[in-house]
Coordinates of C-alpha atoms in Angstrom, one line a residue:
M281 CA -138.2 32.8 -50.6
R282 CA -135.6 31.8 -48.5
N283 CA -137.0 28.3 -48.3
F284 CA -137.3 28.2 -52.0
N285 CA -133.6 29.1 -52.3
F286 CA -132.6 26.4 -49.9
F287 CA -134.5 23.7 -51.5
G288 CA -133.1 24.9 -54.8
R289 CA -129.6 24.7 -53.6
L290 CA -130.2 21.0 -52.1
S291 CA -131.9 20.1 -55.3
R292 CA -128.7 21.4 -57.2
A293 CA -126.4 19.3 -54.4
F294 CA -128.2 16.2 -55.4
N295 CA -127.8 16.9 -59.0
D296 CA -124.2 17.7 -58.7
Y297 CA -123.4 14.4 -56.5
P298 CA -125.6 11.5 -57.8
S299 CA -124.3 9.5 -54.9
L300 CA -126.8 11.4 -52.7
S301 CA -129.7 10.3 -54.7
K302 CA -130.5 7.5 -52.0
V303 CA -130.6 9.9 -49.3
I304 CA -134.1 10.8 -47.9
V305 CA -134.4 14.2 -46.3
V306 CA -137.4 14.1 -44.0
S307 CA -138.5 17.3 -42.3
T308 CA -141.3 18.7 -40.1
I309 CA -143.2 21.8 -41.4
S310 CA -146.4 23.3 -39.8
G311 CA -149.3 20.8 -39.1
G312 CA -146.9 18.0 -38.5
S313 CA -146.8 16.8 -42.2
L314 CA -143.6 15.3 -43.6
I315 CA -141.8 16.2 -46.9
A316 CA -139.9 12.8 -48.2
Y317 CA -137.1 13.9 -50.6
A318 CA -136.1 10.8 -52.3
E319 CA -134.9 11.5 -56.0
A320 CA -132.2 13.8 -57.1
N321 CA -133.5 14.2 -60.6
A322 CA -136.0 16.9 -60.2
F323 CA -135.5 18.8 -63.4
N324 CA -135.4 16.1 -66.1
G325 CA -135.3 18.6 -69.0
S326 CA -132.1 20.6 -67.9
K327 CA -129.1 20.6 -69.9
G328 CA -127.2 19.2 -66.8
H329 CA -129.2 16.2 -66.8
I330 CA -129.0 15.8 -70.8
A331 CA -125.3 16.0 -70.4
H332 CA -125.1 13.5 -67.6
A333 CA -127.4 10.7 -69.6
D334 CA -124.9 11.5 -72.5
A335 CA -122.1 10.7 -70.2
V336 CA -123.7 7.6 -68.8
A337 CA -124.8 6.2 -72.3
S338 CA -121.1 6.9 -73.3
N339 CA -119.9 5.1 -70.5
D340 CA -122.4 2.2 -71.2
D341 CA -121.1 1.9 -74.8
R342 CA -117.5 1.8 -73.5
R343 CA -118.5 -1.1 -71.1
I344 CA -120.1 -3.0 -73.8
A345 CA -117.3 -2.7 -76.1
S346 CA -114.8 -3.7 -73.5
S347 CA -116.9 -6.7 -72.0
E348 CA -115.5 -9.1 -74.6
Q349 CA -112.0 -8.4 -73.1
V350 CA -113.1 -9.0 -69.4
P351 CA -112.2 -12.9 -68.6
K352 CA -114.9 -14.9 -67.6
K353 CA -115.6 -15.6 -63.9
K354 CA -114.7 -18.9 -62.6
K355 CA -117.7 -20.7 -61.4
V356 CA -117.8 -22.2 -57.6
V357 CA -120.6 -24.7 -56.5
L358 CA -121.3 -24.8 -52.9
L359 CA -123.4 -27.7 -51.7
G360 CA -124.6 -27.0 -48.1
T361 CA -125.4 -24.2 -45.7
G362 CA -124.1 -25.6 -42.6
W363 CA -121.3 -24.3 -40.6
G364 CA -118.7 -24.9 -43.3
G365 CA -120.7 -23.4 -45.9
M366 CA -121.9 -20.3 -44.3
S367 CA -118.2 -19.7 -43.0
F368 CA -117.1 -19.8 -46.3
L369 CA -119.7 -17.6 -47.7
K370 CA -119.2 -15.0 -45.0
S371 CA -115.4 -15.0 -45.6
L372 CA -115.3 -14.8 -49.5
N373 CA -114.5 -11.6 -51.0
N374 CA -112.9 -12.3 -54.2
T375 CA -115.1 -10.7 -57.1
N376 CA -113.4 -12.8 -59.8
F377 CA -115.6 -16.1 -58.7
E378 CA -119.3 -16.7 -59.5
V379 CA -120.9 -18.7 -56.7
Q380 CA -123.9 -21.1 -56.7
V381 CA -125.3 -22.4 -53.6
V382 CA -127.2 -25.4 -53.6
S383 CA -128.7 -26.7 -50.5
P384 CA -132.3 -28.4 -49.6
R385 CA -132.1 -26.2 -46.6
N386 CA -132.4 -22.1 -47.4
F387 CA -131.1 -21.2 -43.8
F388 CA -128.1 -21.8 -41.3
V389 CA -129.0 -23.5 -37.9
F390 CA -126.6 -22.7 -35.0
T391 CA -126.8 -26.2 -34.1
P392 CA -125.1 -26.2 -30.5
L393 CA -128.1 -24.6 -29.4
L394 CA -130.8 -27.4 -30.8
P395 CA -130.9 -28.9 -27.2
S396 CA -132.2 -25.6 -25.8
V397 CA -134.8 -25.6 -28.5
T398 CA -136.2 -29.0 -27.6
C399 CA -137.1 -27.7 -23.9
G400 CA -138.2 -24.0 -24.9
K401 CA -135.1 -22.3 -23.6
V402 CA -134.7 -20.9 -27.0
E403 CA -137.1 -20.5 -29.9
A404 CA -136.3 -22.2 -33.0
R405 CA -136.5 -19.1 -35.0
S406 CA -133.8 -17.5 -32.7
I407 CA -131.2 -19.7 -34.1
V408 CA -131.8 -19.8 -38.0
E409 CA -130.5 -17.3 -40.3
P410 CA -131.9 -17.4 -43.9
I411 CA -128.9 -18.1 -46.2
R412 CA -130.1 -15.2 -48.6
N413 CA -129.8 -12.7 -45.6
I414 CA -126.0 -13.7 -45.7
I415 CA -125.5 -13.6 -49.4
R416 CA -127.3 -10.4 -50.1
K417 CA -124.5 -8.5 -48.0
K418 CA -121.8 -9.8 -50.2
N419 CA -120.2 -7.9 -53.0
V420 CA -119.6 -11.4 -54.6
N421 CA -122.0 -12.6 -57.4
I422 CA -123.8 -15.4 -55.2
S423 CA -127.0 -17.3 -56.1
Y424 CA -129.0 -19.9 -54.2
S425 CA -130.9 -22.7 -55.5
E426 CA -133.1 -24.7 -53.0
A427 CA -132.3 -28.2 -54.4
E428 CA -130.4 -31.5 -53.3
C429 CA -127.5 -32.7 -54.9
V430 CA -128.1 -36.4 -56.0
K431 CA -124.9 -37.1 -58.1
I432 CA -121.3 -35.7 -58.7
D433 CA -119.8 -36.1 -62.2
P434 CA -116.2 -34.9 -61.7
N435 CA -115.4 -36.1 -65.0
N436 CA -117.5 -33.6 -66.8
K437 CA -117.5 -30.9 -63.9
K438 CA -121.2 -31.3 -63.3
I439 CA -123.5 -32.2 -60.5
Y440 CA -127.2 -33.4 -60.9
C441 CA -129.9 -31.7 -58.5
R442 CA -133.4 -32.5 -57.6
A443 CA -135.7 -29.4 -56.6
T444 CA -136.8 -29.9 -52.9
I445 CA -139.9 -27.6 -53.5
D446 CA -143.0 -29.1 -55.4
S447 CA -143.5 -26.8 -58.2
H448 CA -146.1 -29.0 -60.1
S449 CA -144.1 -28.4 -63.3
K450 CA -143.7 -31.0 -66.2
G451 CA -140.1 -30.2 -66.7
E452 CA -137.4 -32.4 -65.9
E453 CA -137.1 -33.5 -62.0
V454 CA -133.2 -33.5 -62.4
F455 CA -131.3 -30.6 -63.8
A456 CA -127.4 -30.2 -64.0
V457 CA -124.9 -27.3 -62.7
D458 CA -121.6 -26.8 -64.2
Y459 CA -118.8 -25.9 -62.0
D460 CA -115.1 -24.8 -61.9
Y461 CA -114.8 -25.5 -58.4
L462 CA -116.7 -27.7 -56.3
I463 CA -117.2 -27.4 -52.4
I464 CA -118.9 -30.3 -50.7
A465 CA -120.2 -29.4 -47.3
V466 CA -123.4 -31.2 -47.0
G467 CA -122.6 -32.5 -43.3
A468 CA -123.3 -36.1 -42.2
Q469 CA -126.3 -38.1 -41.0
V470 CA -127.1 -40.0 -38.0
N471 CA -125.5 -43.3 -37.5
T472 CA -127.7 -46.0 -36.4
F473 CA -125.1 -48.8 -36.6
N474 CA -127.9 -50.9 -38.3
T475 CA -129.7 -51.3 -35.1
P476 CA -133.0 -52.6 -35.7
G477 CA -135.9 -50.3 -35.0
V478 CA -133.7 -47.0 -34.4
M479 CA -135.1 -45.1 -37.5
E480 CA -138.9 -46.1 -36.7
N481 CA -138.9 -45.4 -33.0
C482 CA -136.2 -42.8 -32.2
H483 CA -135.9 -39.1 -32.3
F484 CA -132.7 -37.5 -33.6
L485 CA -131.3 -33.9 -32.9
K486 CA -129.4 -33.0 -36.0
E487 CA -131.8 -30.5 -37.6
I488 CA -134.1 -27.6 -36.7
D489 CA -137.2 -29.9 -37.2
D490 CA -135.8 -32.7 -35.0
A491 CA -135.7 -30.1 -32.2
Q492 CA -139.3 -29.1 -32.7
K493 CA -140.7 -32.7 -32.9
I494 CA -138.7 -33.5 -29.5
R495 CA -140.3 -30.3 -28.0
K496 CA -143.8 -31.4 -29.0
N497 CA -143.2 -35.1 -28.0
V498 CA -142.3 -33.9 -24.5
I499 CA -145.3 -31.9 -23.9
D500 CA -147.6 -34.4 -25.5
S501 CA -146.2 -37.1 -23.2
F502 CA -147.0 -35.1 -20.2
E503 CA -150.5 -34.3 -21.4
K504 CA -151.0 -38.2 -22.0
A505 CA -149.9 -39.0 -18.8
S506 CA -152.3 -36.7 -17.2
L507 CA -155.4 -38.4 -18.6
P508 CA -157.4 -39.9 -16.0
N509 CA -158.1 -43.4 -17.4
L510 CA -154.4 -44.6 -17.0
S511 CA -152.7 -46.6 -14.6
D512 CA -149.8 -45.5 -12.9
E513 CA -147.4 -48.0 -14.7
E514 CA -148.7 -46.8 -17.9
R515 CA -147.8 -43.3 -16.8
K516 CA -144.7 -44.2 -15.8
K517 CA -144.0 -45.7 -19.0
I518 CA -144.9 -42.5 -21.0
L519 CA -142.8 -40.5 -18.9
H520 CA -139.8 -42.6 -19.3
F521 CA -137.4 -40.5 -21.5
V522 CA -134.4 -42.6 -22.7
V523 CA -131.1 -40.9 -24.1
V524 CA -128.9 -43.2 -26.2
G525 CA -125.4 -41.9 -26.5
G526 CA -123.6 -40.1 -23.6
G527 CA -121.6 -37.5 -25.9
P528 CA -122.3 -33.8 -25.6
T529 CA -125.4 -33.8 -27.3
G530 CA -127.1 -36.7 -25.2
V531 CA -125.7 -35.1 -21.9
E532 CA -126.7 -31.4 -22.7
F533 CA -130.3 -32.7 -23.9
A534 CA -130.5 -34.7 -20.6
A535 CA -129.4 -32.1 -18.5
E536 CA -131.9 -29.5 -20.4
L537 CA -134.8 -31.9 -20.1
H538 CA -134.1 -32.5 -16.5
D539 CA -134.2 -28.8 -15.9
F540 CA -137.5 -28.2 -17.9
V541 CA -139.1 -30.9 -15.7
N542 CA -138.2 -29.7 -12.2
E543 CA -138.3 -26.1 -13.1
D544 CA -141.3 -25.5 -15.2
V545 CA -143.3 -28.7 -16.1
V546 CA -143.8 -29.8 -12.3
K547 CA -145.8 -26.7 -11.7
L548 CA -148.4 -27.3 -14.6
Y549 CA -148.4 -31.0 -14.0
P550 CA -147.9 -31.8 -10.4
N551 CA -149.6 -35.1 -10.2
V552 CA -147.0 -36.8 -12.4
Q553 CA -143.8 -35.0 -10.8
D554 CA -142.8 -38.4 -9.1
L555 CA -143.3 -40.7 -12.4
V556 CA -140.7 -39.0 -14.4
K557 CA -137.4 -40.9 -15.2
I558 CA -134.3 -39.7 -17.3
T559 CA -132.3 -42.6 -18.2
L560 CA -128.6 -42.1 -20.1
L561 CA -127.2 -45.3 -22.0
E562 CA -123.8 -45.3 -22.8
A563 CA -122.0 -48.1 -24.4
T564 CA -118.3 -47.1 -23.4
D565 CA -117.1 -46.8 -19.6
H566 CA -117.8 -43.1 -19.4
I567 CA -119.9 -40.2 -20.6
L568 CA -118.1 -37.5 -22.3
N569 CA -115.0 -39.3 -23.2
M570 CA -113.7 -36.6 -25.3
F571 CA -113.5 -34.4 -22.6
D572 CA -110.9 -34.2 -19.5
K573 CA -111.6 -37.0 -16.8
R574 CA -112.3 -34.4 -14.1
I575 CA -115.1 -33.2 -16.2
T576 CA -116.3 -36.5 -17.0
N577 CA -116.4 -37.6 -13.3
F578 CA -118.3 -34.3 -12.0
A579 CA -120.9 -35.0 -14.7
E580 CA -121.6 -38.7 -13.9
Q581 CA -121.8 -37.5 -10.1
K582 CA -123.9 -34.6 -10.9
F583 CA -126.4 -36.6 -12.9
G584 CA -126.6 -39.2 -10.2
R585 CA -127.4 -36.5 -7.6
D586 CA -130.0 -35.1 -10.0
G587 CA -131.6 -38.4 -10.3
I588 CA -130.7 -39.0 -14.1
D589 CA -129.9 -42.8 -14.3
V590 CA -127.0 -43.3 -16.1
K591 CA -125.9 -46.8 -17.3
L592 CA -122.4 -47.3 -18.6
G593 CA -121.6 -50.1 -20.9
S594 CA -124.9 -50.6 -22.0
M595 CA -125.4 -51.4 -25.8
V596 CA -128.9 -51.0 -27.5
T597 CA -129.4 -54.2 -29.5
G598 CA -132.8 -53.3 -30.7
I599 CA -135.7 -50.9 -30.3
N600 CA -139.6 -51.4 -30.9
E601 CA -142.4 -49.0 -30.1
N602 CA -142.6 -50.2 -26.5
E603 CA -139.2 -51.4 -25.0
I604 CA -135.5 -50.7 -25.5
S605 CA -133.3 -54.0 -25.5
T606 CA -129.8 -53.6 -24.2
K607 CA -127.0 -55.9 -23.5
V608 CA -124.3 -55.2 -20.9
R609 CA -120.9 -54.9 -22.4
G610 CA -118.6 -57.5 -20.7
N611 CA -121.1 -60.0 -19.1
G612 CA -123.7 -59.9 -21.9
E613 CA -126.6 -59.5 -19.7
K614 CA -129.6 -58.7 -21.7
T615 CA -132.5 -56.4 -20.5
S616 CA -135.5 -54.9 -22.0
T617 CA -137.0 -51.5 -20.5
P618 CA -140.2 -49.8 -21.3
Y619 CA -139.9 -46.2 -22.6
G620 CA -142.1 -43.3 -23.7
M621 CA -139.6 -41.2 -25.6
A622 CA -136.2 -42.1 -27.0
L623 CA -133.4 -39.7 -28.3
W624 CA -130.9 -41.4 -30.4
S625 CA -127.4 -39.5 -30.3
T626 CA -124.5 -42.1 -30.8
G627 CA -122.4 -40.7 -33.9
I628 CA -122.7 -39.5 -37.6
G629 CA -122.1 -41.3 -40.8
P630 CA -121.7 -40.2 -44.5
R631 CA -124.9 -39.3 -46.4
P632 CA -125.9 -41.3 -49.5
L633 CA -124.6 -38.6 -51.9
I634 CA -121.4 -39.0 -50.2
K635 CA -121.3 -42.6 -50.1
E636 CA -121.9 -42.8 -53.8
F637 CA -119.3 -40.5 -54.4
M638 CA -116.6 -42.2 -52.4
K639 CA -117.5 -45.5 -54.3
Q640 CA -117.1 -43.8 -57.6
I641 CA -113.6 -42.2 -56.8
G642 CA -112.3 -45.2 -55.0
Q643 CA -112.8 -44.3 -51.3
G644 CA -115.7 -47.1 -50.8
N645 CA -114.1 -48.3 -47.6
R646 CA -113.7 -45.0 -45.6
R647 CA -116.0 -43.4 -43.1
A648 CA -115.7 -40.0 -44.7
L649 CA -114.3 -38.1 -47.7
A650 CA -110.5 -38.2 -47.4
T651 CA -109.0 -34.7 -48.5
D652 CA -105.4 -33.5 -48.3
E653 CA -104.1 -30.8 -46.1
W654 CA -105.6 -28.1 -48.2
L655 CA -108.9 -29.5 -48.2
R656 CA -109.1 -31.0 -51.6
V657 CA -110.5 -34.4 -52.2
E658 CA -107.7 -36.8 -53.0
G659 CA -107.2 -37.2 -56.7
F660 CA -109.0 -33.8 -57.5
G661 CA -107.5 -30.3 -57.6
N662 CA -110.8 -28.6 -58.1
I663 CA -113.0 -30.4 -55.7
Y664 CA -112.8 -29.7 -52.0
A665 CA -114.6 -31.1 -49.1
L666 CA -115.2 -29.8 -45.6
G667 CA -117.1 -30.4 -42.2
D668 CA -118.4 -33.5 -41.1
C669 CA -118.8 -35.4 -44.5
A670 CA -114.9 -35.2 -44.7
T671 CA -111.8 -35.8 -43.1
V672 CA -108.1 -34.5 -43.5
N673 CA -105.8 -37.5 -44.5
Q674 CA -102.6 -35.7 -43.0
R675 CA -99.6 -37.1 -44.9
K676 CA -97.1 -39.3 -42.8
V677 CA -93.7 -38.1 -42.1
M678 CA -92.2 -41.4 -43.0
E679 CA -93.6 -41.3 -46.4
D680 CA -91.6 -38.5 -47.2
I681 CA -88.3 -39.0 -44.9
S682 CA -85.9 -39.3 -47.9
E683 CA -87.0 -36.5 -49.5
I684 CA -86.9 -34.4 -46.5
F685 CA -83.3 -35.3 -45.9
R686 CA -82.5 -34.7 -49.4
K687 CA -83.9 -31.2 -49.3
A688 CA -82.0 -30.5 -45.8
D689 CA -78.7 -31.8 -47.2
K690 CA -78.0 -29.1 -49.2
D691 CA -74.3 -29.8 -49.7
N692 CA -75.0 -33.4 -50.8
S693 CA -72.6 -34.7 -48.1
G694 CA -75.0 -37.6 -47.1
T695 CA -75.1 -36.3 -43.5
L696 CA -77.2 -33.9 -41.9
T697 CA -75.7 -31.1 -39.7
V698 CA -77.7 -29.1 -37.1
K699 CA -77.6 -26.0 -39.0
E700 CA -78.9 -27.6 -42.2
F701 CA -81.8 -29.1 -40.2
Q702 CA -82.5 -25.8 -38.5
E703 CA -83.0 -24.0 -41.8
I704 CA -85.7 -26.2 -42.6
I705 CA -87.2 -27.1 -39.4
D706 CA -90.2 -24.6 -39.4
D707 CA -91.2 -25.7 -43.0
I708 CA -91.2 -29.5 -41.5
C709 CA -93.6 -28.5 -38.7
E710 CA -96.0 -26.5 -40.9
R711 CA -96.2 -29.4 -43.5
Y712 CA -96.5 -32.2 -40.9
P713 CA -98.3 -30.8 -37.7
Q714 CA -97.9 -34.3 -35.9
V715 CA -94.3 -33.1 -35.5
E716 CA -95.2 -30.4 -33.1
L717 CA -97.6 -32.5 -31.2
Y718 CA -94.9 -35.3 -30.9
L719 CA -92.3 -32.6 -29.4
Q720 CA -95.0 -31.2 -26.8
N721 CA -95.9 -35.0 -25.6
K722 CA -92.1 -35.8 -25.4
Q723 CA -91.9 -32.5 -23.5
V724 CA -88.8 -31.7 -25.9
R725 CA -88.1 -28.2 -26.7
N726 CA -87.6 -28.4 -30.5
M727 CA -86.5 -30.8 -33.1
V728 CA -82.9 -30.2 -32.7
D729 CA -83.0 -31.8 -29.1
L730 CA -84.7 -34.5 -30.5
L731 CA -82.1 -35.2 -33.2
K732 CA -79.6 -34.9 -30.5
E733 CA -81.2 -37.5 -28.3
A734 CA -81.4 -40.0 -31.3
K735 CA -77.5 -39.2 -31.8
G736 CA -76.8 -39.6 -28.3
D737 CA -74.5 -36.8 -27.8
A738 CA -76.2 -33.6 -26.8
A739 CA -72.9 -31.5 -26.4
K740 CA -71.8 -31.5 -29.9
E741 CA -73.5 -28.7 -31.9
S742 CA -71.5 -30.0 -35.0
M743 CA -72.8 -33.5 -34.9
E744 CA -74.2 -35.0 -38.2
L745 CA -76.8 -37.5 -38.7
N746 CA -76.9 -40.0 -41.6
I747 CA -80.2 -41.1 -42.9
E748 CA -80.8 -44.1 -40.9
E749 CA -80.4 -41.9 -37.7
F750 CA -82.7 -39.2 -39.0
K751 CA -85.3 -42.0 -39.7
S752 CA -84.6 -43.4 -36.1
A753 CA -85.4 -39.8 -34.5
L754 CA -88.5 -39.5 -36.4
S755 CA -89.9 -42.8 -36.3
E756 CA -92.6 -42.4 -33.8
V757 CA -93.8 -39.0 -35.0
D758 CA -96.9 -40.4 -36.9
S759 CA -98.2 -42.1 -33.9
Q760 CA -99.6 -38.6 -33.0
M761 CA -101.7 -38.3 -36.3
K762 CA -105.4 -37.9 -35.1
N763 CA -108.5 -37.1 -37.0
L764 CA -110.4 -34.0 -36.6
P765 CA -113.4 -34.0 -34.4
A766 CA -116.9 -33.7 -36.4
T767 CA -117.8 -30.5 -34.5
A768 CA -119.2 -27.0 -35.4
Q769 CA -115.8 -25.6 -34.6
V770 CA -113.9 -27.5 -37.0
A771 CA -116.2 -26.7 -40.0
N772 CA -116.5 -23.2 -39.2
Q773 CA -112.5 -23.0 -39.4
Q774 CA -112.3 -24.9 -42.5
G775 CA -114.9 -22.7 -44.4
A776 CA -112.7 -19.6 -43.2
Y777 CA -109.5 -21.0 -44.4
L778 CA -110.8 -22.1 -47.9
A779 CA -112.5 -18.6 -48.3
K780 CA -108.9 -17.3 -47.5
C781 CA -107.5 -19.4 -50.0
F782 CA -110.2 -18.3 -52.7
N783 CA -109.7 -14.8 -52.0
R784 CA -106.0 -15.0 -52.5
M785 CA -106.2 -17.4 -55.5
E786 CA -104.9 -15.4 -58.0
E787 CA -102.1 -13.7 -55.7
C788 CA -100.5 -17.2 -54.8
E789 CA -100.6 -18.6 -58.3
K790 CA -97.8 -15.9 -59.0
N791 CA -96.2 -16.0 -55.5
P792 CA -97.0 -19.3 -53.5
E793 CA -96.8 -18.8 -50.0
G794 CA -97.0 -22.3 -48.7
P795 CA -94.4 -24.8 -47.4
P796 CA -91.7 -26.1 -49.9
R797 CA -92.5 -29.2 -51.9
F798 CA -90.5 -31.9 -50.6
R799 CA -91.2 -34.1 -53.6
G800 CA -90.6 -32.0 -56.3
T801 CA -89.8 -28.2 -56.8
G802 CA -91.2 -25.1 -55.6
R803 CA -93.9 -24.2 -53.1
H804 CA -97.3 -25.2 -52.4
R805 CA -99.7 -22.3 -53.2
F806 CA -101.3 -22.0 -49.5
H807 CA -100.2 -23.0 -46.2
P808 CA -102.1 -26.0 -45.3
F809 CA -105.0 -26.0 -43.2
R810 CA -104.3 -26.1 -39.4
Y811 CA -107.2 -26.5 -36.8
R812 CA -106.8 -24.2 -33.7
H813 CA -109.0 -25.8 -30.8
L814 CA -110.7 -23.0 -28.9
G815 CA -112.1 -25.0 -26.3
Q816 CA -115.3 -26.8 -25.4
F817 CA -118.3 -26.6 -23.1
A818 CA -120.6 -29.1 -21.5
P819 CA -123.8 -27.8 -20.0
L820 CA -124.7 -29.8 -17.3
G821 CA -128.1 -28.6 -16.0
G822 CA -128.6 -26.4 -12.8
E823 CA -127.0 -23.4 -14.5
Q824 CA -123.7 -25.3 -14.4
T825 CA -121.6 -25.7 -17.1
A826 CA -118.0 -27.5 -17.6
A827 CA -115.5 -25.5 -19.7
Q828 CA -112.3 -27.2 -20.9
L829 CA -109.9 -24.4 -22.8
P830 CA -106.7 -24.5 -24.1
G831 CA -103.7 -24.9 -21.9
D832 CA -105.3 -27.8 -19.9
W833 CA -107.7 -25.3 -18.2
V834 CA -110.8 -27.1 -16.8
S835 CA -113.3 -25.1 -14.7
I836 CA -116.6 -26.1 -13.6
G837 CA -119.3 -24.3 -12.1
H838 CA -121.8 -21.3 -12.5
S839 CA -119.4 -18.8 -13.5
E840 CA -118.8 -21.1 -16.7
Q841 CA -122.3 -21.0 -17.4
W842 CA -122.2 -17.5 -17.9
L843 CA -119.2 -17.7 -20.2
W844 CA -121.2 -20.1 -22.0
Y845 CA -123.7 -17.7 -22.6
S846 CA -121.2 -15.0 -23.8
V847 CA -119.5 -17.2 -26.2
Y848 CA -122.7 -18.6 -27.7
A849 CA -124.2 -14.9 -28.0
S850 CA -121.0 -13.6 -29.6
K851 CA -120.8 -16.7 -32.0
Q852 CA -124.3 -16.1 -33.5
V853 CA -124.1 -15.2 -37.5
S854 CA -126.0 -11.9 -37.2
W855 CA -127.0 -9.4 -35.0
R856 CA -130.7 -10.5 -35.6
T857 CA -130.2 -14.0 -34.1
R858 CA -127.8 -12.6 -31.4
A859 CA -130.7 -10.4 -30.1
L860 CA -133.3 -12.9 -30.6
V861 CA -131.2 -15.5 -28.5
V862 CA -130.2 -13.0 -25.8
S863 CA -134.0 -12.0 -25.4
D864 CA -135.2 -15.8 -25.2
W865 CA -132.6 -16.2 -22.2
I866 CA -133.9 -13.3 -20.5
R867 CA -137.5 -14.2 -21.2
R868 CA -136.8 -17.6 -19.6
F869 CA -135.3 -16.1 -16.5
I870 CA -138.4 -14.0 -16.1
F871 CA -141.2 -16.0 -17.2
G872 CA -139.9 -19.5 -17.3
R873 CA -139.5 -21.9 -20.4
D874 CA -142.0 -22.2 -23.2
T875 CA -144.2 -25.0 -22.4
S876 CA -146.9 -24.9 -25.4
G877 CA -145.1 -27.5 -27.5
I878 CA -145.4 -25.4 -30.6

């Protein structure tokens, strides 16, 4: 009887509080059987349920009646599921937008770990997160279409797409999608610099499929070299791995391949151990040019000790299925080298969609889509571009120098006092970030000191500058302008920034929060995008990594390798991939790398 009263009260509790209807109560009774209580509506005929049903119907009627008064949601179309697109989706929380994602790839790839996939250190599935796993956790209306955008029509606010799945349908192959806002985050493709034979004979390392193909090719090379009917010369050719490009990707792959061969492969193929050769070709004077010179020198010396042949100043002029032709920069000496597998990692270029769109909007002579500091494609207020497919075209100070002077000269005296300039200096530094970089390089405390230097009288706080002296003080500021690097870090920050802008769209329409408009009145809606460099790593093999962090902090060694593990694990987009990556690392320490080639 007590049990009956207990379940009766429990049932009434579920009826009184509908939010508990999803709770499952599992209790163990005699015999070990289970009772699952999953539904709260036990008594469908009770008066309480009838009243509740009437209330729901009444609410539905009111919602239907008021639906016509609800403004239509703005539609945002996002092209791409890379770093920029993923970061935008994860950070967006404004329910006033309807988002449609269009991408031929229905997953996100943690690209910094692609070199680890090539040699079995990490499994491919461990660095992949389905895009639907990301969007299903959002309270924003987001849909996904597995298709490739083939054309952008900005005049009619449409994009034209082609499905990448063979549906065997007889309908139209290309379909159109309307948008109010378009976000282009399609990334970039490998740049071959029109070198003959690259596309036909080289591997690339941009996608998860590339890493898996390389992994299979490496294992197949050792299996083929182990066949008994080959000469040593043939085996040397098969086991000659050539990496073209001394950037972070090429260097890390060469290091991973060296460790893979010396720690795991030699145990399985001891007869071919001495025939393996890894060559790194770099057209410039040093590898890892974007890093500190201390890291560059250490990497070159370490590779020399490890037996990796680094050839600097070697430009690849052509590749066929048997040989790589190079030319030494400087003396023009030409050589041809037999190889077994080649990885091309020399830079990136725009995808065909971006090339066509740039021609369409008058940017055909650029290497990437030009955007303003708010990531809007130049000339369009509703089209944004981020990541590797775009570059921020920072406005020059000298283009607006007269307007800046006029804004600062509030009393219209024709001269600028220190006090007047101090009132606007923060807005100038925010609008033109190159000003801050210039001050840092000049080792000047602030812009006031720079103006005093230009005036030649630092003692007078009441000094005044005319327009020509003001121009002279800022004449070299624009020399500090640099394009942002095409890295995952940049794209990730751009996606989060753009989502923040969309989250505050309505609020900032009424109360702009950006810097003042020097050309015109009022303020910009948002603060401009500012990239914050968080540092970079260069794994060099042998459980040694070079770390270059903000503040000119450079360190190389085994401790930095563990820092690399920690950072890359924390940057995974989900707990699922984080657990998989960490478990792969643990498995490698215990059992070694996977040598199956699958």
